[in-house]
Coordinates of C-alpha atoms and ligand atoms in Angstrom, one line a residue:
X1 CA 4.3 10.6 -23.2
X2 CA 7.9 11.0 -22.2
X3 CA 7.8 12.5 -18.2
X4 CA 11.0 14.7 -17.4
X5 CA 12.4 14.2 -13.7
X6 CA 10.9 17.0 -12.7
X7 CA 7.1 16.1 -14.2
X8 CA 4.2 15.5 -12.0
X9 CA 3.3 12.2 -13.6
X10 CA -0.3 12.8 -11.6
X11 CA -0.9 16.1 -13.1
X12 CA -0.2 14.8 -16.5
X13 CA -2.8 12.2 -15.9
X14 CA -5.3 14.1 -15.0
X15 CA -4.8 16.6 -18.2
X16 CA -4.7 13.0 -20.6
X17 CA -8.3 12.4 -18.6
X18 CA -9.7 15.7 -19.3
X19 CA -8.1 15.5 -23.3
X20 CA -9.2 12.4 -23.9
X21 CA -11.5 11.1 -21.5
X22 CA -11.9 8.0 -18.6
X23 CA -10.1 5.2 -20.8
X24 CA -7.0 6.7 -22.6
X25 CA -3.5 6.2 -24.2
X26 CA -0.6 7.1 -22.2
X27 CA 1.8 5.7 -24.0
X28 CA 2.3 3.1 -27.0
X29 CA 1.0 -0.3 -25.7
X30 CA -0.4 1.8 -22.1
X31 CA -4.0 1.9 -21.7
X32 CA -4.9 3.9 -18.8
X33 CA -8.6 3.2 -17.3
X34 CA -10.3 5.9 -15.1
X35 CA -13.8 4.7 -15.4
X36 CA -15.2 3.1 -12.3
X37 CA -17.1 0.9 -13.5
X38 CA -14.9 -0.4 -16.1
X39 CA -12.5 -0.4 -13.9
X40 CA -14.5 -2.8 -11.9
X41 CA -14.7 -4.9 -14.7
X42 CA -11.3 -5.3 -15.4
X43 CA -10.2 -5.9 -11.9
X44 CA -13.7 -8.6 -11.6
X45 CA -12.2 -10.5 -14.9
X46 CA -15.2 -12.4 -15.4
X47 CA -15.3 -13.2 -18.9
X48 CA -11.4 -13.6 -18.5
X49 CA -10.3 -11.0 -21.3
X50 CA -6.9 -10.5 -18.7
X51 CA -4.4 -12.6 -17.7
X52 CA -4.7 -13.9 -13.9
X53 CA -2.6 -11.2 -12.2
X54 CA -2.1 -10.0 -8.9
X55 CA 0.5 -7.5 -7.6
X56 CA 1.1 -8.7 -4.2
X57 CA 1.9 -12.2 -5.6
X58 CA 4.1 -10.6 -8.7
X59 CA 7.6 -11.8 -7.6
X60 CA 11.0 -11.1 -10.0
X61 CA 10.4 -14.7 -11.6
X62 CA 6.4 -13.9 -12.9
X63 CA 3.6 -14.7 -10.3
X64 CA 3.7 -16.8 -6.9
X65 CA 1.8 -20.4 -7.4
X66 CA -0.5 -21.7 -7.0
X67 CA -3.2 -19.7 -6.8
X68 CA -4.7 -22.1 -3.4
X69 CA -1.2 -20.8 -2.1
X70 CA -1.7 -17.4 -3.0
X71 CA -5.8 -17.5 -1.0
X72 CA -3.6 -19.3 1.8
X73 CA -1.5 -16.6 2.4
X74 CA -4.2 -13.8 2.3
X75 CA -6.2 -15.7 4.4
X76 CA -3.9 -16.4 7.0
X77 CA -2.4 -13.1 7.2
X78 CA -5.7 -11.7 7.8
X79 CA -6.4 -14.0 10.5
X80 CA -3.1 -13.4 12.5
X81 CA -2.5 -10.0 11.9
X82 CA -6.7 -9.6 13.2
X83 CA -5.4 -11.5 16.7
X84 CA -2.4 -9.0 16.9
X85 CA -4.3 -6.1 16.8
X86 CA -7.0 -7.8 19.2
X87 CA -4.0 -8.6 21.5
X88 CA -1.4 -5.4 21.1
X89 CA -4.3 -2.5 21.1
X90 CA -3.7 -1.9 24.4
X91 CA -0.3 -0.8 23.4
X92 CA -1.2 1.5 21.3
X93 CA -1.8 4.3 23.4
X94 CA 1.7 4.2 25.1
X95 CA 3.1 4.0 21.5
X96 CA 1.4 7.0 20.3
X97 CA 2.3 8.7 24.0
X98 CA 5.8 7.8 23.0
X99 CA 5.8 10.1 19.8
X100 CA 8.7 12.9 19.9
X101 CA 7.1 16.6 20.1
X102 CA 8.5 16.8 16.4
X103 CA 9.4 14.3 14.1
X104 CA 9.8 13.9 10.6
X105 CA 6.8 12.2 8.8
X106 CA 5.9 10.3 6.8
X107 CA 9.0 8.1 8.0
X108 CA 7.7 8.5 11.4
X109 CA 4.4 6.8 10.7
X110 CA 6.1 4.2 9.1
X111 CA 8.2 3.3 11.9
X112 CA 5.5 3.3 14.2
X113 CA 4.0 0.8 12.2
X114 CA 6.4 -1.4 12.2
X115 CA 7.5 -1.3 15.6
X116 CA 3.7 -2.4 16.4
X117 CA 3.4 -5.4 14.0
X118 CA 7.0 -6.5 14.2
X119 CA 6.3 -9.7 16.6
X120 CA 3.1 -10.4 13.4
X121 CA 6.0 -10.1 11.3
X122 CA 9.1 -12.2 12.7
X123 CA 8.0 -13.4 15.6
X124 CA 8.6 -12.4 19.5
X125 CA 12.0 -13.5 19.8
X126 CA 13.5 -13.0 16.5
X127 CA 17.3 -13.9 16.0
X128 CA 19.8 -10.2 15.9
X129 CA 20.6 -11.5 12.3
X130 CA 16.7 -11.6 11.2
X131 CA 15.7 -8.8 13.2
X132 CA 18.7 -6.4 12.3
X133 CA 17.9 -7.7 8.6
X134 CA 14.2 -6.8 8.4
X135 CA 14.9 -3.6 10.3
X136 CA 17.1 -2.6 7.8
X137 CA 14.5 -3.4 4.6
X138 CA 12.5 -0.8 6.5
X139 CA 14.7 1.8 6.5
X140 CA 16.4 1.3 3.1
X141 CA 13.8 0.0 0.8
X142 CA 10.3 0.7 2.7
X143 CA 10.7 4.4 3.5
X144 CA 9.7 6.5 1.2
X145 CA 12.4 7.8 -1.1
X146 CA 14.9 5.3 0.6
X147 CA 16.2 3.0 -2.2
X148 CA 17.3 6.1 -4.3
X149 CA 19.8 6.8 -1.5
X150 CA 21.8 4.0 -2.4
X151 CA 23.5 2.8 -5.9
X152 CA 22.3 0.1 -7.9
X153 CA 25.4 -2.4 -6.6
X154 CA 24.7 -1.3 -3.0
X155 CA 20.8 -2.3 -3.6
X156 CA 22.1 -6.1 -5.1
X157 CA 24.3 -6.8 -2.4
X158 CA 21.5 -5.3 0.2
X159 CA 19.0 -7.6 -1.8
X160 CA 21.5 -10.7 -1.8
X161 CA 21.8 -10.8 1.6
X162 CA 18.5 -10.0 2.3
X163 CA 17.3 -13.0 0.6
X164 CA 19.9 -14.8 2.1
X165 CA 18.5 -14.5 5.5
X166 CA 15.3 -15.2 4.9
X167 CA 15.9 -18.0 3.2
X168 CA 17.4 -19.3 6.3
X169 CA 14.6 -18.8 8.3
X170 CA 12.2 -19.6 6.2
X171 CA 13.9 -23.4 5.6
X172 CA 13.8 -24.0 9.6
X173 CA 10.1 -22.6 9.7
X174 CA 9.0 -25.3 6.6
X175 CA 11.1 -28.2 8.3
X176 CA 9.5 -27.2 11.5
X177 CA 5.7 -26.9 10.2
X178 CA 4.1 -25.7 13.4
X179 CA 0.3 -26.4 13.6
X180 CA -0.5 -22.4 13.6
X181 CA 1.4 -19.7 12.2
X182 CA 3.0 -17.3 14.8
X183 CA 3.8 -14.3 12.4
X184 CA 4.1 -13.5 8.7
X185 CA 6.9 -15.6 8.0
X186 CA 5.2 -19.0 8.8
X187 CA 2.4 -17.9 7.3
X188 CA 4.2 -18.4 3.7
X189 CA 6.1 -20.9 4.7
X190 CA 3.1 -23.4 5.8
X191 CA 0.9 -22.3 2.9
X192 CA 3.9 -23.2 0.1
X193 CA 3.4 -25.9 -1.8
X194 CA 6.4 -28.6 -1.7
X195 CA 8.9 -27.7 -4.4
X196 CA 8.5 -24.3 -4.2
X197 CA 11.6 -22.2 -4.0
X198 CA 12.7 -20.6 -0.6
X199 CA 13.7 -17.1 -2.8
X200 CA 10.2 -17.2 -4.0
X201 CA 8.7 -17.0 -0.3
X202 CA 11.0 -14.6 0.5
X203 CA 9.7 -12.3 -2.0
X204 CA 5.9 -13.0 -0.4
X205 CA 7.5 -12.1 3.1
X206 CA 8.8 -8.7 1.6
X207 CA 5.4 -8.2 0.2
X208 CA 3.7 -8.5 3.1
X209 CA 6.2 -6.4 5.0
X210 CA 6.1 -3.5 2.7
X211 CA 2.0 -3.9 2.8
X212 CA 1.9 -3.5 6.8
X213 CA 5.2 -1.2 7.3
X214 CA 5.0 0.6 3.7
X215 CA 1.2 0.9 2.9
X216 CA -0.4 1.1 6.3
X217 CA 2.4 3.5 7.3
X218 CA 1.5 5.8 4.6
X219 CA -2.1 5.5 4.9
X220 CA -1.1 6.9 8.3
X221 CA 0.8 9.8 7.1
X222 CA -1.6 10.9 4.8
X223 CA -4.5 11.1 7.2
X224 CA -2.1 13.2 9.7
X225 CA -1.0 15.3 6.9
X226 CA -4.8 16.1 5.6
X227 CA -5.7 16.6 9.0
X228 CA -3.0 18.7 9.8
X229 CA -3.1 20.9 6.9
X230 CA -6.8 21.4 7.1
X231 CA -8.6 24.6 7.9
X232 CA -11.6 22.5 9.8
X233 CA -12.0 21.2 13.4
X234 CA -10.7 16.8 13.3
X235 CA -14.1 14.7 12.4
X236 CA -14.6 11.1 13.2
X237 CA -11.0 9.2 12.4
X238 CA -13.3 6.6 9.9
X239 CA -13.7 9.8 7.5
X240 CA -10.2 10.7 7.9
X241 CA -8.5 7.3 6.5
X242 CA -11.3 6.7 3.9
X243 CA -10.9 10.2 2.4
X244 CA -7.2 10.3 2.8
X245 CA -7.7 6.6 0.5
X246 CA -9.9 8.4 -1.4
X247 CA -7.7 11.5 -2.4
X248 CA -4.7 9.8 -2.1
X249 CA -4.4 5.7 -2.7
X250 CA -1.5 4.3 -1.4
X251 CA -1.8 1.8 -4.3
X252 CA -3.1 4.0 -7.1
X253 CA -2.5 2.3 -10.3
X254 CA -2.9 -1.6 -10.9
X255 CA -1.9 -2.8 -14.3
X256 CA -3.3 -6.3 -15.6
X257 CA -2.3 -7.9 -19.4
X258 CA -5.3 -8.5 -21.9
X259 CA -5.1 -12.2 -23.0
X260 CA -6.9 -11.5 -26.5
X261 CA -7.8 -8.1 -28.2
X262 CA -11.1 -6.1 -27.1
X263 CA -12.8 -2.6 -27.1
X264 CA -12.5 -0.4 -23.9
X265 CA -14.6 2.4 -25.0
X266 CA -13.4 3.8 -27.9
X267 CA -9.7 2.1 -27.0
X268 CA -8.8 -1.6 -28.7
X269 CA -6.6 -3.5 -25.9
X270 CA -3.9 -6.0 -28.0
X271 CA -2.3 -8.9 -26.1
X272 CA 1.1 -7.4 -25.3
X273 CA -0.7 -4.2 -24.4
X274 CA -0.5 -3.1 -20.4
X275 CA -3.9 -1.8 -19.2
X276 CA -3.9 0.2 -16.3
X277 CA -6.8 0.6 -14.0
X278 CA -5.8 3.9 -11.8
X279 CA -8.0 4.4 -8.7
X280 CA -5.8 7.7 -8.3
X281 CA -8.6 8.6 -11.7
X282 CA -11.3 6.8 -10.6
X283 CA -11.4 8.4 -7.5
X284 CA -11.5 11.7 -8.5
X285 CA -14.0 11.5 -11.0
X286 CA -15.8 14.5 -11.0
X287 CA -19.5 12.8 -12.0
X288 CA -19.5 10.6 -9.1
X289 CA -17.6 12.9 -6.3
X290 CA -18.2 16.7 -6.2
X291 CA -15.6 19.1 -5.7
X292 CA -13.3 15.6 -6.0
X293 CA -9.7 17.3 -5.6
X294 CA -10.6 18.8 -2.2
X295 CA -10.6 17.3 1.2
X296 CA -14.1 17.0 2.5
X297 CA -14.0 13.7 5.3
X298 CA -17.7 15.0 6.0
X299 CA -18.6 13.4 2.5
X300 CA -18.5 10.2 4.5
X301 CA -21.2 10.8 6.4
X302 CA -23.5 9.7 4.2
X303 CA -21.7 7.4 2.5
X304 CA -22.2 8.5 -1.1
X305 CA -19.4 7.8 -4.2
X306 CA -18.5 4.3 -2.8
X307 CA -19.0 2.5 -6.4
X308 CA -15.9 4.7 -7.4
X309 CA -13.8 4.0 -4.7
X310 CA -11.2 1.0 -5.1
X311 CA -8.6 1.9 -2.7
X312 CA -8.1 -2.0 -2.1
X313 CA -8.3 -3.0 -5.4
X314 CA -11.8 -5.1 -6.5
X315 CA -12.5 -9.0 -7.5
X316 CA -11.3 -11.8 -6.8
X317 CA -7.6 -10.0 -6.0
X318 CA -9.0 -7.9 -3.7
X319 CA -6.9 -6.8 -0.7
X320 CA -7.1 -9.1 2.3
X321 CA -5.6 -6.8 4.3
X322 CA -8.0 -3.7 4.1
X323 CA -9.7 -4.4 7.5
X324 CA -6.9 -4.2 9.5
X325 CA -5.1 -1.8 7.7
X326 CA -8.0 0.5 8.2
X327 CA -8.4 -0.7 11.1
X328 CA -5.4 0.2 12.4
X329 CA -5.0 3.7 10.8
X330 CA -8.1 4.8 12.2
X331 CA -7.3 3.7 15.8
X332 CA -3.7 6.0 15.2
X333 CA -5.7 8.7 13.8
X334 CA -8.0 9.0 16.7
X335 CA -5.4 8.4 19.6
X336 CA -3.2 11.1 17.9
X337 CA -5.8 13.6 17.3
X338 CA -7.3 13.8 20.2
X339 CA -4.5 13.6 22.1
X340 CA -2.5 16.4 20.3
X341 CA -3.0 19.4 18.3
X342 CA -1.1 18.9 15.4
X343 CA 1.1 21.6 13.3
X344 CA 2.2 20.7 9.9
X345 CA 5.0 22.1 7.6
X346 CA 5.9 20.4 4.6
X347 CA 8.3 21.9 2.2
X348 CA 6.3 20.7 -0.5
X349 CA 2.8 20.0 -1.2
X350 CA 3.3 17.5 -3.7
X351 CA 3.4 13.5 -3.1
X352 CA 5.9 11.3 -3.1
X353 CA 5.4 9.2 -6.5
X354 CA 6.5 5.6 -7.0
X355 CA 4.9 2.6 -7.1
X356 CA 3.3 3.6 -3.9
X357 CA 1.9 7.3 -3.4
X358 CA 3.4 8.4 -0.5
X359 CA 2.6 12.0 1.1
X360 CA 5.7 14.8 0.6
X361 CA 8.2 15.2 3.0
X362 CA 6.4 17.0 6.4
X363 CA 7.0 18.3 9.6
X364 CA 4.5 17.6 12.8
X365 CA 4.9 19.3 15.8
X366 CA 2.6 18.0 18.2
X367 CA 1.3 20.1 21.1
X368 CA -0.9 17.8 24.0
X369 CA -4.6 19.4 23.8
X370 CA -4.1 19.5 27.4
X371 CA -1.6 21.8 27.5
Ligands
LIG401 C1 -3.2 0.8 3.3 C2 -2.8 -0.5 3.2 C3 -3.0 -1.4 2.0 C4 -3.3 -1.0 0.7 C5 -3.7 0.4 0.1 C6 -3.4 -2.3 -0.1 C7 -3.8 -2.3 -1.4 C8 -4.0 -3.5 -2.1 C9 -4.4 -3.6 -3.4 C10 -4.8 -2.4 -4.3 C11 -4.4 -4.9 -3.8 C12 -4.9 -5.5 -5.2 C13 -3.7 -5.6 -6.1 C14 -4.1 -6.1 -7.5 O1 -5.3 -6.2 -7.8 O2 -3.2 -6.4 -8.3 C15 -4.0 -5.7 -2.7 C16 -3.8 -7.0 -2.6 C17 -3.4 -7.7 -1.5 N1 -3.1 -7.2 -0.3 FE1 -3.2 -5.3 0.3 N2 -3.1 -3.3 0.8 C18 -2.8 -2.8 2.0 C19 -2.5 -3.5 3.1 C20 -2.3 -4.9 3.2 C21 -2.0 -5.6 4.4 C22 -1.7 -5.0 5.8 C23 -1.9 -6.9 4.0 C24 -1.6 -8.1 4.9 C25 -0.5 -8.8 4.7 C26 -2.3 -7.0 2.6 C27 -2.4 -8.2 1.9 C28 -2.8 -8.3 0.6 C29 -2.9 -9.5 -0.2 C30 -2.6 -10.9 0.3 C31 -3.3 -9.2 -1.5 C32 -3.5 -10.1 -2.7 C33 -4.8 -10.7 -2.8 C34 -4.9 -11.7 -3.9 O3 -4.3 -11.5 -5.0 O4 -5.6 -12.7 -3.7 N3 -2.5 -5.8 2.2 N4 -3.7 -4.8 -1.6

């Protein structure tokens, strides 16, 4: 299905669902999956009907290796990125104290982010080249909308010298090979085996910095923009991010290649065929959630729907990151709202859709409740 520029690819999606039902054609050779637990299945790969895949790892030249590498690097990340948050949460509250009267979201929330993990990402005491260099991926390649700002020859020579830079760091970081990681970037380097290519770990780095500044910054936005364009009083901040996750998954389709052909319902996936499990789908499926377009935090109470939420993805690619990121949103969540009464105005109600589903363009004005 051809999707004009001004389409809404997620209300097309949702029509080719209620056509044709949970696993569907899109397009020749797309398979879109909407079924949980099929979903599940695909994204499990136990009887290895898909190639090994994972979208954090995907870099320009196929996938990161090997996979020990690839478990090293989520592993690690966790573990550091866990001890920022246990050191920096004090911070937090100043941060949030720090936030304009009005700003212009979701960039806002994304910046925020950032600012809080930079020392996780490059360190305390970053050189002006590396710092000025990752600060500037941020602002024209995280935010949302961002790259489409500049022209395809502006993005190569942004890219080139992005890559350049890391590069450099990363080769003193391997030659050093400290005993611990002290942010994201030795993380990749330690965990790499010997031989492999500095671009390549560059590529990891920007994954990982569009996963903490891009993701978690939207996760962010979304919860402030449900919670500001609701009609009900806030409820408890855990609701907030896992509906906002629910409604609106930062990373809402996943695509994976079958290795040999096979039934999906009433679909036969070829070899050559893209599959594409889409929690954006799954999560709204009407038989497991009721009233599933509408926001309803309260549904958390109790816990229901869970086996058709994959917000993080499922199996053995899981996210590694999901604690903290939730983690972290919630904490943001709850320090803004009860701080502030917030007042939204977006132009437009409809996301921001790329490979990430980001929320539209808004407006916060924030008034303190103690005002
Ligand atoms: C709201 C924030 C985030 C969302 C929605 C998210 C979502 C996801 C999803 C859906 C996957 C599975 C991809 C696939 O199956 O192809 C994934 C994988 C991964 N994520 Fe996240 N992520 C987030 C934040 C983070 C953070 C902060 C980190 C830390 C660096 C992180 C690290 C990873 C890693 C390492 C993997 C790959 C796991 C593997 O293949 O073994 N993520 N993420």
């Amino acid at each position: 299905m051809a999707l004009g520029p001004d389409s809404d690819p997620l209300a097309a999606l949702r029509k080719l669902r209620s056509d044709h039902g949970s696993v569907f054609t899109k397009s020749r050779g797309e398979i879109y999956v909407s079924d949980p637990v099929l979903a599940k299945e695909i994204l499990a790969n136990n009887d290895d009907l898909f190639r090994e895949h994972s979208d954090f790892f995907r870099i320009r030249t196929g996938m990161f290796a090997p996979r020990s590498a690839q478990v090293e690097i989520g592993r690690t990340a966790r573990v550091l990125l866990r001890r920022h948050i246990a050191d920096h949460a004090h911070e937090l509250p100043a941060i949030v104290a720090g936030l304009t009267p009005s700003s212009d979201w979701p960039d806002a929330g994304n910046r925020l982010v950032y600012e809080h993990f930079r020392p996780a990402l490059i360190g305390d005491a970053p050189s002006a080249a590396l710092r000025e260099t990752v600060d500037q991926v941020v602002e024209r390649a995280v935010l949302a909308g961002a790259r489409d700002r500049w022209s395809w020859l502006a993005r190569h020579r942004f890219r080139t010298r992005v890559s350049r830079t890391l590069c450099a760091e990363l080769a003193v970081r391997r030659a050093r090979r400290r005993a611990e990681p002290a942010d994201l970037l030795d993380v990749v380097a330690l965990a790499a085996a010997e031989g492999t290519p500095d671009p390549d770990l560059a590529e990891v780095f920007l994954s990982c910095l569009f996963a903490v500044a891009g993701s978690v910054g939207f996760l962010l936005g979304w919860s402030i923009y449900l919670v500001g364009t609701a009609e009900s009083e806030p409820v408890h901040p855990s609701w907030v991010v896992r509906e906002a996750l629910r409604l609106w998954p930062v990373a809402w389709q996943f695509g994976r290649t079958p290795n040999r052909e096979h039934r999906l319902a009433a679909v036969t996936a070829k070899p050559g065929d893209e599959v594409v499990v889409c929690s954006y789908l799954v999560h709204r499926d009407p038989s497991h959630w009721s009233e599933p377009d509408e926001f309803r935090p309260g549904r958390w109470a109790s816990g229901a729907g869970q086996e058709a939420f994959i917000p993080f993805g499922w199996g053995p690619h899981a996210c590694t990151g999901a604690g903290v990121a939730t983690t972290v949103a919630e904490t943001l969540v709850g320090l803004i709202t009860s701080a502030y009464r917030l007042d939204v105005a977006a132009p437009s109600s409809r996301p921001q859709v790329s490979a990430a589903l980001a929320p539209p363009r808004f407006h916060l004005r924030l008034e303190p409740v103690s005002a």
